[in-house]
mmCIF file of C-alpha atoms in Angstrom:
data_model
loop_
_atom_site.group_PDB
_atom_site.id
_atom_site.type_symbol
_atom_site.label_atom_id
_atom_site.label_comp_id
_atom_site.label_asym_id
_atom_site.label_seq_id
_atom_site.Cartn_x
_atom_site.Cartn_y
_atom_site.Cartn_z
ATOM 1 C CA MET M 1 -32.328 -3.018 18.772
ATOM 2 C CA GLN M 2 -34.566 -6.084 18.876
ATOM 3 C CA ALA M 3 -32.950 -9.450 19.306
ATOM 4 C CA PRO M 4 -33.311 -11.999 16.474
ATOM 5 C CA PRO M 5 -35.725 -14.851 17.204
ATOM 6 C CA ALA M 6 -34.241 -18.035 18.585
ATOM 7 C CA PRO M 7 -34.023 -21.040 16.216
ATOM 8 C CA GLY M 8 -37.478 -22.625 15.930
ATOM 9 C CA GLN M 9 -39.246 -19.515 17.299
ATOM 10 C CA GLN M 10 -41.549 -17.458 15.074
ATOM 11 C CA PRO M 11 -40.829 -13.703 14.885
ATOM 12 C CA SER M 12 -43.264 -11.304 16.485
ATOM 13 C CA PRO M 13 -45.385 -8.861 14.405
ATOM 14 C CA GLN M 14 -43.133 -5.991 15.518
ATOM 15 C CA GLN M 15 -40.060 -7.859 14.301
ATOM 16 C CA ILE M 16 -41.733 -8.661 10.964
ATOM 17 C CA ALA M 17 -42.684 -4.996 10.490
ATOM 18 C CA ALA M 18 -39.132 -3.874 11.324
ATOM 19 C CA MET M 19 -37.643 -6.351 8.841
ATOM 20 C CA GLN M 20 -40.058 -5.210 6.117
ATOM 21 C CA GLN M 21 -39.158 -1.575 6.716
ATOM 22 C CA ALA M 22 -35.427 -2.374 6.576
ATOM 23 C CA MET M 23 -35.919 -4.389 3.368
ATOM 24 C CA ALA M 24 -37.904 -1.572 1.743
ATOM 25 C CA ALA M 25 -35.218 0.985 2.677
ATOM 26 C CA GLU M 26 -32.431 -1.218 1.292
ATOM 27 C CA ALA M 27 -34.383 -1.851 -1.923
ATOM 28 C CA GLN M 28 -34.957 1.881 -2.344
ATOM 29 C CA LYS M 29 -31.213 2.515 -1.966
ATOM 30 C CA ARG M 30 -30.466 0.049 -4.781
ATOM 31 C CA GLY M 31 -33.255 1.378 -7.016
ATOM 32 C CA MET M 32 -35.352 -1.787 -6.831
ATOM 33 C CA THR M 33 -38.801 -2.709 -5.658
ATOM 34 C CA PRO M 34 -39.133 -4.775 -2.463
ATOM 35 C CA GLN M 35 -40.227 -7.790 -4.537
ATOM 36 C CA GLN M 36 -37.208 -7.521 -6.844
ATOM 37 C CA PHE M 37 -34.880 -7.080 -3.883
ATOM 38 C CA GLN M 38 -36.380 -10.115 -2.152
ATOM 39 C CA ALA M 39 -35.983 -12.234 -5.301
ATOM 40 C CA ALA M 40 -32.341 -11.153 -5.673
ATOM 41 C CA GLN M 41 -31.613 -11.970 -2.027
ATOM 42 C CA ARG M 42 -33.239 -15.379 -2.368
ATOM 43 C CA ALA M 43 -31.191 -16.182 -5.477
ATOM 44 C CA GLN M 44 -28.004 -15.168 -3.658
ATOM 45 C CA LEU M 45 -28.902 -17.327 -0.653
ATOM 46 C CA GLU M 46 -29.663 -20.316 -2.896
ATOM 47 C CA ALA M 47 -26.272 -19.932 -4.597
ATOM 48 C CA ASP M 48 -24.492 -19.733 -1.220
ATOM 49 C CA ALA M 49 -26.392 -22.787 0.028
ATOM 50 C CA LYS M 50 -25.389 -24.723 -3.077
ATOM 51 C CA LYS M 51 -21.731 -23.812 -2.543
ATOM 52 C CA ALA M 52 -21.959 -24.951 1.085
ATOM 53 C CA GLY M 53 -23.543 -28.260 0.029
ATOM 54 C CA LEU M 54 -26.753 -27.613 1.976
ATOM 55 C CA THR M 55 -30.381 -27.244 1.086
ATOM 56 C CA PHE M 56 -32.003 -23.831 1.177
ATOM 57 C CA GLU M 57 -33.876 -24.549 4.435
ATOM 58 C CA GLN M 58 -30.763 -25.951 6.137
ATOM 59 C CA TYR M 59 -28.729 -22.915 5.108
ATOM 60 C CA ILE M 60 -31.396 -20.503 6.425
ATOM 61 C CA ASN M 61 -31.522 -22.350 9.748
ATOM 62 C CA GLN M 62 -27.730 -22.189 9.972
ATOM 63 C CA LEU M 63 -27.774 -18.414 9.404
ATOM 64 C CA LYS M 64 -30.447 -17.984 12.051
ATOM 65 C CA GLN M 65 -28.387 -20.031 14.515
ATOM 66 C CA GLN M 66 -25.269 -17.934 13.840
ATOM 67 C CA ALA M 67 -27.180 -14.652 14.194
ATOM 68 C CA TYR M 68 -28.737 -15.762 17.486
ATOM 69 C CA GLN M 69 -25.351 -16.889 18.866
ATOM 70 C CA ASN M 70 -23.684 -13.624 17.835
ATOM 71 C CA HIS M 71 -26.427 -11.621 19.522
ATOM 72 C CA GLN M 72 -26.108 -13.647 22.720
ATOM 73 C CA ARG M 73 -22.336 -13.207 22.710
ATOM 74 C CA GLN M 74 -22.629 -9.441 22.214
ATOM 75 C CA GLN M 75 -25.086 -9.219 25.082
ATOM 76 C CA GLN M 76 -22.720 -11.132 27.366
ATOM 77 C CA VAL M 77 -19.787 -8.870 26.431
ATOM 78 C CA ALA M 78 -21.914 -5.766 27.030
ATOM 79 C CA GLN M 79 -23.016 -7.047 30.430
ATOM 80 C CA GLN M 80 -19.430 -7.841 31.439
ATOM 81 C CA GLN M 81 -18.241 -4.388 30.385
ATOM 82 C CA ALA M 82 -21.117 -2.697 32.224
ATOM 83 C CA ALA M 83 -20.422 -4.716 35.381
ATOM 84 C CA ALA M 84 -16.678 -4.090 35.344
ATOM 85 C CA GLY M 85 -17.057 -0.399 34.429
ATOM 86 C CA GLN M 86 -13.847 -0.492 32.396
ATOM 87 C CA GLN M 87 -15.164 1.264 29.301
ATOM 88 C CA SER M 88 -16.533 4.804 29.385
ATOM 89 C CA PRO M 89 -19.386 5.716 26.987
ATOM 90 C CA THR M 90 -17.575 8.880 25.886
ATOM 91 C CA THR M 91 -14.088 7.380 25.416
ATOM 92 C CA PRO M 92 -14.310 4.036 23.650
ATOM 93 C CA GLY M 93 -11.126 1.987 23.834
ATOM 94 C CA PRO M 94 -9.762 -0.677 21.540
ATOM 95 C CA PRO M 95 -11.927 -3.779 21.079
ATOM 96 C CA GLN M 96 -11.366 -6.665 23.434
ATOM 97 C CA GLN M 97 -9.726 -9.866 22.225
ATOM 98 C CA GLY M 98 -12.366 -12.151 20.699
ATOM 99 C CA GLN M 99 -14.970 -9.380 20.454
ATOM 100 C CA GLN M 100 -16.606 -8.996 17.061
ATOM 101 C CA VAL M 101 -16.314 -5.473 15.668
ATOM 102 C CA PRO M 102 -18.700 -4.486 12.869
ATOM 103 C CA ILE M 103 -17.118 -3.438 9.584
ATOM 104 C CA ASN M 104 -18.109 0.033 8.444
ATOM 105 C CA PRO M 105 -18.764 0.007 4.670
ATOM 106 C CA GLY M 106 -19.080 3.802 4.520
ATOM 107 C CA THR M 107 -16.338 6.396 4.407
ATOM 108 C CA PRO M 108 -13.024 4.846 5.519
ATOM 109 C CA ASP M 109 -11.229 6.096 8.588
ATOM 110 C CA SER M 110 -8.553 8.687 7.852
ATOM 111 C CA ARG M 111 -6.086 6.764 10.031
ATOM 112 C CA ALA M 112 -6.777 3.558 8.068
ATOM 113 C CA VAL M 113 -6.187 5.384 4.768
ATOM 114 C CA ALA M 114 -2.872 6.734 6.066
ATOM 115 C CA VAL M 115 -1.781 3.255 7.223
ATOM 116 C CA ALA M 116 -2.795 1.676 3.901
ATOM 117 C CA LYS M 117 -0.959 4.356 1.929
ATOM 118 C CA TRP M 118 2.184 3.883 4.046
ATOM 119 C CA LEU M 119 2.104 0.069 3.777
ATOM 120 C CA ARG M 120 1.684 0.294 -0.009
ATOM 121 C CA SER M 121 4.955 2.224 -0.138
ATOM 122 C CA GLN M 122 6.821 -0.475 1.838
ATOM 123 C CA ASP M 123 8.417 -3.675 0.533
ATOM 124 C CA LEU M 124 6.046 -6.313 1.902
ATOM 125 C CA LYS M 125 7.091 -8.873 -0.747
ATOM 126 C CA SER M 126 3.538 -8.847 -2.055
ATOM 127 C CA ARG M 127 2.430 -11.278 -4.741
ATOM 128 C CA THR M 128 -0.304 -11.071 -7.332
ATOM 129 C CA CYS M 129 -3.473 -13.106 -6.832
ATOM 130 C CA LEU M 130 -6.870 -13.394 -8.500
ATOM 131 C CA LEU M 131 -10.048 -12.387 -6.668
ATOM 132 C CA ASN M 132 -13.190 -12.837 -8.773
ATOM 133 C CA GLY M 133 -11.108 -12.500 -11.927
ATOM 134 C CA GLN M 134 -9.372 -9.286 -10.767
ATOM 135 C CA ARG M 135 -5.679 -9.026 -9.939
ATOM 136 C CA LYS M 136 -4.902 -7.921 -6.401
ATOM 137 C CA ASP M 137 -1.730 -7.491 -4.342
ATOM 138 C CA MET M 138 -1.521 -10.040 -1.514
ATOM 139 C CA PHE M 139 0.790 -9.777 1.493
ATOM 140 C CA LYS M 140 1.456 -11.731 4.650
ATOM 141 C CA VAL M 141 0.403 -10.310 8.003
ATOM 142 C CA LYS M 142 3.770 -10.905 9.674
ATOM 143 C CA ARG M 143 5.540 -8.650 7.162
ATOM 144 C CA ALA M 144 3.007 -5.877 7.716
ATOM 145 C CA LEU M 145 3.444 -6.194 11.492
ATOM 146 C CA ARG M 146 7.223 -5.991 11.125
ATOM 147 C CA ALA M 147 6.861 -2.859 9.001
ATOM 148 C CA ILE M 148 4.567 -1.188 11.571
ATOM 149 C CA GLU M 149 6.934 -2.115 14.417
ATOM 150 C CA SER M 150 9.973 -0.792 12.530
ATOM 151 C CA PRO M 151 11.634 2.560 13.333
ATOM 152 C CA ALA M 152 10.558 3.838 9.899
ATOM 153 C CA TYR M 153 6.907 3.738 10.945
ATOM 154 C CA THR M 154 7.653 5.480 14.241
ATOM 155 C CA ALA M 155 9.487 8.250 12.412
ATOM 156 C CA ALA M 156 6.675 8.579 9.842
ATOM 157 C CA ALA M 157 4.010 8.711 12.580
ATOM 158 C CA LYS M 158 5.836 11.578 14.335
ATOM 159 C CA LYS M 159 5.751 13.740 11.216
ATOM 160 C CA LYS M 160 3.261 16.572 11.130
ATOM 161 C CA ASN M 161 -0.065 15.837 9.394
ATOM 162 C CA SER M 162 0.984 12.250 8.639
ATOM 163 C CA GLY M 163 -2.300 10.837 9.905
ATOM 164 C CA LEU M 164 -0.633 7.644 11.115
ATOM 165 C CA PRO M 165 -1.659 6.409 14.578
ATOM 166 C CA GLU M 166 1.193 6.179 17.024
ATOM 167 C CA LEU M 167 2.442 2.761 18.140
ATOM 168 C CA THR M 168 1.853 2.444 21.890
ATOM 169 C CA PRO M 169 1.520 -0.490 24.331
ATOM 170 C CA THR M 170 -2.245 0.119 24.485
ATOM 171 C CA PHE M 171 -2.479 0.399 20.682
ATOM 172 C CA PRO M 172 -0.056 -2.237 19.315
ATOM 173 C CA ALA M 173 0.747 -3.102 15.719
ATOM 174 C CA ALA M 174 -2.070 -5.677 15.489
ATOM 175 C CA GLU M 175 -4.668 -3.041 16.423
ATOM 176 C CA ILE M 176 -3.210 -0.603 13.881
ATOM 177 C CA LEU M 177 -3.382 -3.237 11.155
ATOM 178 C CA LYS M 178 -6.944 -4.063 12.195
ATOM 179 C CA LEU M 179 -7.988 -0.599 11.000
ATOM 180 C CA LEU M 180 -7.650 -1.775 7.382
ATOM 181 C CA PRO M 181 -10.344 -4.496 7.378
ATOM 182 C CA LEU M 182 -12.646 -2.276 9.477
ATOM 183 C CA SER M 183 -12.583 0.298 6.654
ATOM 184 C CA LEU M 184 -12.538 -2.298 3.831
ATOM 185 C CA LEU M 185 -9.057 -1.221 2.701
ATOM 186 C CA ALA M 186 -7.553 -4.715 3.108
ATOM 187 C CA LEU M 187 -9.283 -8.035 3.769
ATOM 188 C CA ARG M 188 -8.181 -11.482 4.836
ATOM 189 C CA VAL M 189 -8.200 -14.099 2.066
ATOM 190 C CA SER M 190 -7.397 -17.769 1.687
ATOM 191 C CA LYS M 191 -6.287 -19.861 -1.259
ATOM 192 C CA THR M 192 -9.047 -21.683 -3.126
ATOM 193 C CA ASP M 193 -9.391 -23.998 -6.091
ATOM 194 C CA PRO M 194 -11.073 -22.319 -9.104
ATOM 195 C CA HIS M 195 -12.714 -25.671 -9.997
ATOM 196 C CA GLU M 196 -14.094 -26.217 -6.498
ATOM 197 C CA GLY M 197 -17.809 -27.023 -6.535
ATOM 198 C CA HIS M 198 -17.945 -27.731 -10.254
ATOM 199 C CA SER M 199 -19.464 -30.946 -11.509
ATOM 200 C CA HIS M 200 -16.852 -31.611 -14.191
ATOM 201 C CA ALA M 201 -13.969 -33.959 -13.490
ATOM 202 C CA PRO M 202 -10.464 -32.603 -12.869
ATOM 203 C CA PRO M 203 -8.174 -32.446 -15.897
ATOM 204 C CA PRO M 204 -6.099 -35.586 -16.556
ATOM 205 C CA LYS M 205 -2.866 -33.617 -16.496
ATOM 206 C CA PRO M 206 -2.169 -30.703 -14.169
ATOM 207 C CA THR M 207 -2.223 -27.495 -16.154
ATOM 208 C CA LYS M 208 0.799 -25.236 -16.007
ATOM 209 C CA ARG M 209 -0.006 -22.292 -13.785
ATOM 210 C CA THR M 210 1.790 -18.998 -13.450
ATOM 211 C CA LYS M 211 4.128 -18.980 -10.476
ATOM 212 C CA GLY M 212 2.718 -17.037 -7.561
ATOM 213 C CA LEU M 213 -0.773 -16.602 -9.041
ATOM 214 C CA TRP M 214 -3.345 -17.764 -6.481
ATOM 215 C CA HIS M 215 -7.109 -17.876 -6.726
ATOM 216 C CA VAL M 216 -8.341 -16.505 -3.401
ATOM 217 C CA ARG M 217 -11.589 -15.792 -1.630
ATOM 218 C CA ILE M 218 -12.463 -13.422 1.202
ATOM 219 C CA GLU M 219 -12.847 -15.025 4.620
ATOM 220 C CA GLN M 220 -15.684 -14.150 6.944
ATOM 221 C CA GLN M 221 -13.513 -13.907 10.076
ATOM 222 C CA GLN M 222 -11.034 -11.046 9.679
ATOM 223 C CA ASP M 223 -8.443 -12.156 12.204
ATOM 224 C CA ILE M 224 -4.906 -10.838 12.669
ATOM 225 C CA SER M 225 -2.336 -13.635 12.784
ATOM 226 C CA PRO M 226 1.243 -13.687 11.424
ATOM 227 C CA ASP M 227 0.592 -16.618 9.063
ATOM 228 C CA LEU M 228 -2.553 -15.197 7.435
ATOM 229 C CA HIS M 229 -2.758 -13.469 4.062
ATOM 230 C CA TYR M 230 -4.447 -10.171 3.244
ATOM 231 C CA ILE M 231 -5.117 -8.370 -0.032
ATOM 232 C CA PHE M 232 -5.087 -4.636 -0.642
ATOM 233 C CA LEU M 233 -8.398 -3.174 -1.755
ATOM 234 C CA TYR M 234 -6.943 0.316 -1.456
ATOM 235 C CA GLU M 235 -5.500 1.260 -4.835
ATOM 236 C CA GLY M 236 -4.441 4.803 -3.974
ATOM 237 C CA PRO M 237 -4.717 7.747 -6.349
ATOM 238 C CA GLN M 238 -5.193 6.489 -9.892
ATOM 239 C CA TRP M 239 -3.758 9.578 -11.597
ATOM 240 C CA ARG M 240 -1.349 7.527 -13.701
ATOM 241 C CA THR M 241 -4.102 5.261 -15.008
ATOM 242 C CA LYS M 242 -6.266 8.284 -15.779
ATOM 243 C CA LEU M 243 -3.349 9.943 -17.567
ATOM 244 C CA TYR M 244 -2.755 6.841 -19.716
ATOM 245 C CA ALA M 245 -6.461 6.599 -20.508
ATOM 246 C CA GLY M 246 -6.578 10.269 -21.532
ATOM 247 C CA GLY M 247 -3.511 9.841 -23.759
ATOM 248 C CA ALA M 248 -4.996 6.767 -25.429
ATOM 249 C CA LEU M 249 -8.259 8.630 -26.023
ATOM 250 C CA LEU M 250 -6.434 11.577 -27.594
ATOM 251 C CA LEU M 251 -4.432 9.218 -29.826
ATOM 252 C CA ILE M 252 -7.597 7.446 -31.017
ATOM 253 C CA MET M 253 -9.292 10.778 -31.731
ATOM 254 C CA ALA M 254 -6.227 11.952 -33.685
ATOM 255 C CA VAL M 255 -6.262 8.808 -35.829
ATOM 256 C CA ILE M 256 -9.997 9.118 -36.458
ATOM 257 C CA MET M 257 -9.580 12.748 -37.549
ATOM 258 C CA PHE M 258 -6.803 11.888 -40.006
ATOM 259 C CA PRO M 259 -8.771 13.285 -43.018
ATOM 260 C CA LEU M 260 -8.861 16.681 -41.255
ATOM 261 C CA TRP M 261 -5.083 16.884 -40.858
ATOM 262 C CA PRO M 262 -3.090 19.408 -42.902
ATOM 263 C CA VAL M 263 -1.827 18.143 -46.255
ATOM 264 C CA LYS M 264 1.867 18.426 -45.307
ATOM 265 C CA LEU M 265 1.297 16.463 -42.097
ATOM 266 C CA ARG M 266 -0.544 13.697 -43.952
ATOM 267 C CA ILE M 267 2.243 13.491 -46.548
ATOM 268 C CA GLY M 268 4.814 13.210 -43.727
ATOM 269 C CA VAL M 269 2.859 10.391 -42.081
ATOM 270 C CA TRP M 270 2.664 8.615 -45.471
ATOM 271 C CA TYR M 271 6.447 8.784 -45.884
ATOM 272 C CA LEU M 272 6.944 7.492 -42.326
ATOM 273 C CA SER M 273 4.595 4.567 -42.954
ATOM 274 C CA MET M 274 6.401 3.710 -46.185
ATOM 275 C CA GLY M 275 9.704 3.796 -44.330
ATOM 276 C CA MET M 276 8.349 1.392 -41.688
ATOM 277 C CA VAL M 277 7.084 -0.960 -44.402
ATOM 278 C CA GLY M 278 10.520 -0.834 -46.039
ATOM 279 C CA LEU M 279 12.287 -1.685 -42.777
ATOM 280 C CA ILE M 280 9.967 -4.633 -42.134
ATOM 281 C CA THR M 281 10.461 -5.899 -45.697
ATOM 282 C CA LEU M 282 14.245 -5.561 -45.348
ATOM 283 C CA PHE M 283 14.131 -7.535 -42.095
ATOM 284 C CA PHE M 284 12.255 -10.433 -43.706
ATOM 285 C CA LEU M 285 14.603 -10.443 -46.724
ATOM 286 C CA MET M 286 17.624 -10.541 -44.388
ATOM 287 C CA ALA M 287 16.098 -13.459 -42.462
ATOM 288 C CA ILE M 288 15.510 -15.403 -45.686
ATOM 289 C CA PHE M 289 19.036 -14.611 -46.987
ATOM 290 C CA ARG M 290 20.729 -15.740 -43.754
ATOM 291 C CA LEU M 291 18.775 -19.018 -43.864
ATOM 292 C CA ILE M 292 19.841 -19.667 -47.487
ATOM 293 C CA LEU M 293 23.460 -18.801 -46.597
ATOM 294 C CA PHE M 294 23.409 -21.240 -43.677
ATOM 295 C CA VAL M 295 21.996 -24.087 -45.780
ATOM 296 C CA VAL M 296 24.685 -23.546 -48.466
ATOM 297 C CA THR M 297 27.580 -23.313 -45.985
ATOM 298 C CA MET M 298 26.294 -26.284 -43.984
ATOM 299 C CA PHE M 299 27.184 -28.542 -46.912
ATOM 300 C CA ALA M 300 30.090 -26.511 -48.306
ATOM 301 C CA VAL M 301 31.886 -25.531 -45.095
ATOM 302 C CA PRO M 302 30.425 -27.530 -42.154
ATOM 303 C CA PRO M 303 29.042 -26.872 -39.576
ATOM 304 C CA GLY M 304 27.533 -23.821 -41.310
ATOM 305 C CA LEU M 305 27.754 -20.042 -41.132
ATOM 306 C CA TRP M 306 25.105 -17.752 -39.628
ATOM 307 C CA LEU M 307 24.752 -14.092 -40.522
ATOM 308 C CA TYR M 308 23.832 -12.176 -37.340
ATOM 309 C CA PRO M 309 23.633 -15.322 -35.169
ATOM 310 C CA ASN M 310 21.881 -13.444 -32.328
ATOM 311 C CA LEU M 311 19.146 -11.970 -34.505
ATOM 312 C CA PHE M 312 16.332 -14.035 -32.948
ATOM 313 C CA GLU M 313 17.882 -14.490 -29.507
ATOM 314 C CA ASP M 314 16.470 -12.994 -26.313
ATOM 315 C CA VAL M 315 18.909 -10.079 -26.185
ATOM 316 C CA GLY M 316 18.784 -6.311 -26.626
ATOM 317 C CA PHE M 317 18.220 -4.532 -29.929
ATOM 318 C CA PHE M 318 21.869 -3.670 -30.578
ATOM 319 C CA ASP M 319 23.099 -7.045 -29.278
ATOM 320 C CA SER M 320 20.930 -8.759 -31.912
ATOM 321 C CA PHE M 321 23.334 -7.489 -34.598
ATOM 322 C CA ARG M 322 26.517 -8.444 -32.748
ATOM 323 C CA PRO M 323 28.578 -10.311 -33.906
ATOM 324 C CA VAL M 324 28.045 -9.914 -37.645
ATOM 325 C CA TRP M 325 28.667 -13.595 -38.374
ATOM 326 C CA GLY M 326 29.372 -16.802 -36.478
ATOM 327 C CA TRP M 327 29.670 -20.558 -36.952
ATOM 328 C CA GLN M 328 26.928 -22.973 -35.987
ATOM 329 C CA GLU M 329 27.523 -24.270 -32.479
ATOM 330 C CA GLU M 330 27.712 -28.041 -32.049
ATOM 331 C CA LYS M 331 26.388 -29.282 -28.743
ATOM 332 C CA LYS M 332 28.385 -32.282 -27.575
ATOM 333 C CA LYS M 333 26.806 -34.527 -24.968
ATOM 334 C CA LYS M 334 29.111 -36.939 -23.253
ATOM 335 C CA SER M 335 27.609 -40.210 -22.180
ATOM 336 C CA LYS M 336 28.407 -41.999 -18.961
ATOM 337 C CA SER M 337 30.656 -44.446 -20.771
ATOM 338 C CA SER M 338 32.714 -41.622 -22.231
ATOM 339 C CA LYS M 339 32.966 -40.090 -18.757
ATOM 340 C CA LYS M 340 34.269 -43.335 -17.361
ATOM 341 C CA GLY M 341 36.736 -43.591 -20.231
ATOM 342 C CA ALA M 342 37.939 -40.062 -19.572
ATOM 343 C CA ASP M 343 38.397 -40.802 -15.878
ATOM 344 C CA HIS M 344 40.358 -43.934 -16.746
ATOM 345 C CA LYS M 345 42.390 -41.996 -19.280
ATOM 346 C CA HIS M 346 43.382 -39.286 -16.802
ATOM 347 C CA ALA M 347 44.150 -41.778 -14.027
ATOM 348 C CA ALA M 348 47.745 -42.005 -12.880
ATOM 349 C CA PRO M 349 49.679 -44.771 -14.744
ATOM 350 C CA THR M 350 51.016 -47.700 -12.728
ATOM 351 C CA THR M 351 53.746 -50.252 -13.264
ATOM 352 C CA ALA M 352 53.420 -54.005 -13.348
ATOM 353 C CA ASN M 353 53.919 -54.136 -9.575
ATOM 354 C CA GLY M 354 50.983 -51.733 -9.068
ATOM 355 C CA GLN M 355 53.250 -48.816 -8.064
ATOM 356 C CA THR M 356 53.228 -45.357 -9.555
ATOM 357 C CA PRO M 357 56.432 -44.601 -11.461
ATOM 358 C CA SER M 358 58.594 -41.832 -10.047
ATOM 359 C CA ALA M 359 59.529 -40.313 -13.413
ATOM 360 C CA PRO M 360 56.808 -38.244 -15.109
ATOM 361 C CA ILE M 361 55.413 -39.522 -18.356
ATOM 362 C CA THR M 362 55.568 -37.132 -21.288
ATOM 363 C CA THR M 363 52.210 -36.503 -22.973
ATOM 364 C CA ALA M 364 53.517 -34.651 -25.999
ATOM 365 C CA THR M 365 54.044 -37.886 -27.951
ATOM 366 C CA SER M 366 52.747 -41.403 -27.530
ATOM 367 C CA ALA M 367 54.441 -44.706 -28.166
ATOM 368 C CA ALA M 368 55.585 -45.411 -31.674
ATOM 369 C CA THR M 369 53.187 -47.281 -33.893
ATOM 370 C CA GLU M 370 54.107 -50.255 -36.016
ATOM 371 C CA GLY M 371 54.958 -48.014 -39.011
ATOM 372 C CA GLY M 372 57.428 -46.065 -36.914
ATOM 373 C CA ALA M 373 55.367 -42.852 -36.943
ATOM 374 C CA TYR M 374 54.512 -40.990 -33.801
ATOM 375 C CA GLU M 375 50.991 -39.825 -32.946
ATOM 376 C CA ARG M 376 50.944 -36.226 -31.721
ATOM 377 C CA ARG M 377 48.329 -35.184 -29.147
ATOM 378 C CA ASN M 378 46.377 -31.972 -29.581
ATOM 379 C CA LEU M 379 47.141 -29.841 -26.525
ATOM 380 C CA THR M 380 44.875 -26.923 -27.521
ATOM 381 C CA PRO M 381 42.551 -26.013 -24.627
ATOM 382 C CA ARG M 382 38.878 -26.730 -25.364
ATOM 383 C CA ILE M 383 35.591 -26.055 -23.573
ATOM 384 C CA GLU M 384 33.061 -28.862 -23.709
ATOM 385 C CA GLU M 385 29.494 -29.058 -22.410
ATOM 386 C CA VAL M 386 29.032 -31.789 -19.824
ATOM 387 C CA GLU M 387 25.690 -33.342 -19.028
ATOM 388 C CA GLU M 388 24.471 -32.574 -15.499
ATOM 389 C CA ASP M 389 23.752 -35.512 -13.229
#
């Protein structure tokens, strides 16, 4: 493998020929000509440079610098491994800490598929996020590590034909979880602003967003750290989605072929549709009647009577018709002054000397008024709504 040219150095003719051959092979895979593939790559690079806030030339130079540094780092790691003689060419071990491992976009590793399938069945307290307009399940790395280090994973890995790699000191939980990004089954993401990079001004008022719905983007460095977030790209077998799609297709075909149905079946469907129309009409008539009844009773017998008071409440179907009738509820809000008055009213009475009398004061009757009549207190227990502080 030829090394990339250093920044500021022109590529050799052999390097140019190798790059042209690689570009032609990639264009042939995508069903494009080399010119069309080159134009598409240039447009993508210009868009990435615009997002990064750089010019096209600056962005190209930055990519060249990164490629040259990565190649130098890989050469240094290879030299250190060859000098130490720790790794054998026939038995590759786990990647060293800080070493960049290429991601294989081909067929995923069977061990990675088994780990992804097992993690999908665990409670990782995942949340829904948006990646390029698509909903994905996002989880935190520390919860995945806890699940892999749990006894449940050890028991599942010991089962026959489970496909799960065993948890050992030389192959810890972080290395097992690293199998997912290497096979593109889960990738590290970070929260981003959907309006980032746009020229329009931010809205004057913050829009109400759905709780837990993040806009995320995939990070270039796929690290494993407890505080990082990953999304599942592995969806598992989609047999349920395919079953729903097949059922919907059969239903649409049955509706389209309605003229070909038997006469008795069409007559039955007509009667069912008329029954549904009757039920809907009866529901609207009941809603209008209960409104008229409430308006009449609001003036005749305040505070007003409702027929099926829970009809439009957020309850179950049968609970919507229970109870059959009920009075309009009056919401009483007590002000702070009334609260103070109530506290003063329920305070213990004192004498002229400021002492509390020993004998209890009867609350059934109050002092006699000027006309000689006694005012009787209502001792019926009541429930009142109090304003929260």
